[in-house]
PDB file of C-alpha atoms in Angstrom:
ATOM      1  CA  MET Q   1     106.300 106.887 125.228  1.00 53.00           C
ATOM      2  CA  ALA Q   2     106.439 107.172 121.693  1.00 56.00           C
ATOM      3  CA  LYS Q   3     105.089 105.046 119.413  1.00 67.00           C
ATOM      4  CA  ALA Q   4     106.720 103.296 117.091  1.00 69.00           C
ATOM      5  CA  ARG Q   5     107.139 104.254 113.230  1.00 77.00           C
ATOM      6  CA  TYR Q   6     107.859 100.874 111.056  1.00 80.00           C
ATOM      7  CA  GLN Q   7     107.982 101.771 106.881  1.00 90.00           C
ATOM      8  CA  TYR Q   8     107.149  99.174 104.696  1.00 95.00           C
ATOM      9  CA  ARG Q   9     107.435  99.804 100.618  1.00 96.00           C
ATOM     10  CA  VAL Q  10     104.365  97.814  99.896  1.00 97.00           C
ATOM     11  CA  MET Q  11     102.731  96.945  96.628  1.00 98.00           C
ATOM     12  CA  PHE Q  12      99.194  97.114  94.460  1.00 98.00           C
ATOM     13  CA  ARG Q  13      98.326  95.397  92.109  1.00 98.00           C
ATOM     14  CA  THR Q  14      94.815  96.120  90.082  1.00 98.00           C
ATOM     15  CA  GLU Q  15      92.901  92.693  90.140  1.00 98.00           C
ATOM     16  CA  PRO Q  16      91.120  91.819  86.637  1.00 97.00           C
ATOM     17  CA  GLU Q  17      87.702  91.538  87.943  1.00 96.00           C
ATOM     18  CA  GLY Q  18      88.075  95.215  90.358  1.00 97.00           C
ATOM     19  CA  GLY Q  19      90.079  96.349  92.931  1.00 98.00           C
ATOM     20  CA  PHE Q  20      93.913  96.860  94.694  1.00 98.00           C
ATOM     21  CA  THR Q  21      95.602  93.522  96.058  1.00 98.00           C
ATOM     22  CA  ALA Q  22      98.630  95.260  98.266  1.00 98.00           C
ATOM     23  CA  MET Q  23     100.696  92.736  98.951  1.00 98.00           C
ATOM     24  CA  VAL Q  24     104.302  94.064 101.460  1.00 97.00           C
ATOM     25  CA  PRO Q  25     107.699  91.851 100.506  1.00 96.00           C
ATOM     26  CA  ALA Q  26     108.711  92.663 103.636  1.00 95.00           C
ATOM     27  CA  LEU Q  27     105.994  90.539 105.965  1.00 96.00           C
ATOM     28  CA  LEU Q  28     106.060  87.000 103.733  1.00 94.00           C
ATOM     29  CA  GLY Q  29     102.402  86.758 104.327  1.00 96.00           C
ATOM     30  CA  CYS Q  30     101.107  89.887 104.871  1.00 97.00           C
ATOM     31  CA  VAL Q  31      97.893  90.689 101.749  1.00 98.00           C
ATOM     32  CA  THR Q  32      94.719  92.549 101.819  1.00 98.00           C
ATOM     33  CA  TYR Q  33      92.585  92.993  99.487  1.00 98.00           C
ATOM     34  CA  GLY Q  34      90.749  96.571  98.516  1.00 98.00           C
ATOM     35  CA  ARG Q  35      87.976  97.655  96.487  1.00 98.00           C
ATOM     36  CA  THR Q  36      89.984 101.000  95.685  1.00 98.00           C
ATOM     37  CA  LEU Q  37      92.708 101.924  95.861  1.00 98.00           C
ATOM     38  CA  GLU Q  38      92.501 103.803  98.919  1.00 98.00           C
ATOM     39  CA  GLU Q  39      91.002 101.619 100.511  1.00 98.00           C
ATOM     40  CA  ALA Q  40      93.570  98.608  99.526  1.00 98.00           C
ATOM     41  CA  LYS Q  41      96.615 101.405 101.393  1.00 98.00           C
ATOM     42  CA  GLU Q  42      94.580 101.955 104.143  1.00 98.00           C
ATOM     43  CA  MET Q  43      94.020  97.514 104.313  1.00 98.00           C
ATOM     44  CA  ALA Q  44      97.501  97.440 103.823  1.00 98.00           C
ATOM     45  CA  LYS Q  45      97.744 100.215 107.327  1.00 96.00           C
ATOM     46  CA  ASP Q  46      95.835  97.518 108.797  1.00 97.00           C
ATOM     47  CA  ALA Q  47      97.663  94.256 108.448  1.00 97.00           C
ATOM     48  CA  ILE Q  48     101.153  95.690 108.270  1.00 96.00           C
ATOM     49  CA  ALA Q  49      99.835  96.921 112.532  1.00 95.00           C
ATOM     50  CA  GLY Q  50      98.531  93.054 113.117  1.00 96.00           C
ATOM     51  CA  TYR Q  51     101.535  91.518 111.361  1.00 97.00           C
ATOM     52  CA  VAL Q  52     104.548  93.765 113.451  1.00 95.00           C
ATOM     53  CA  GLU Q  53     102.338  93.031 117.104  1.00 95.00           C
ATOM     54  CA  SER Q  54     102.176  89.904 116.319  1.00 96.00           C
ATOM     55  CA  LEU Q  55     106.151  89.301 115.747  1.00 95.00           C
ATOM     56  CA  LYS Q  56     106.089  91.575 118.831  1.00 94.00           C
ATOM     57  CA  LYS Q  57     103.387  89.892 120.846  1.00 96.00           C
ATOM     58  CA  HIS Q  58     106.437  85.892 119.819  1.00 96.00           C
ATOM     59  CA  ASN Q  59     109.416  87.363 121.011  1.00 96.00           C
ATOM     60  CA  GLU Q  60     110.167  87.137 116.919  1.00 95.00           C
ATOM     61  CA  PRO Q  61     112.358  90.076 115.048  1.00 94.00           C
ATOM     62  CA  LEU Q  62     110.747  92.473 112.801  1.00 91.00           C
ATOM     63  CA  PRO Q  63     112.468  91.978 109.196  1.00 90.00           C
ATOM     64  CA  ALA Q  64     114.086  95.547 108.257  1.00 84.00           C
ATOM     65  CA  SER Q  65     112.446  98.647 106.784  1.00 73.00           C
ATOM     66  CA  SER Q  66     112.508  99.678 103.932  1.00 61.00           C
TER      67      SER Q  66
END
């Protein structure tokens, strides 16, 4: 079975103490952090996957991809 693909817009904010916060506006509360932009991107992918998996597990609707 093919794995479904979702695309969500991720916003990155540079933090004054260093690093980057990644926020996914379509997924309420889906926020993560990385020391580098590359790490923040990878953390965002992982956070989105976990969020979507949890919604599916609880039979909740998936927000529209952006």
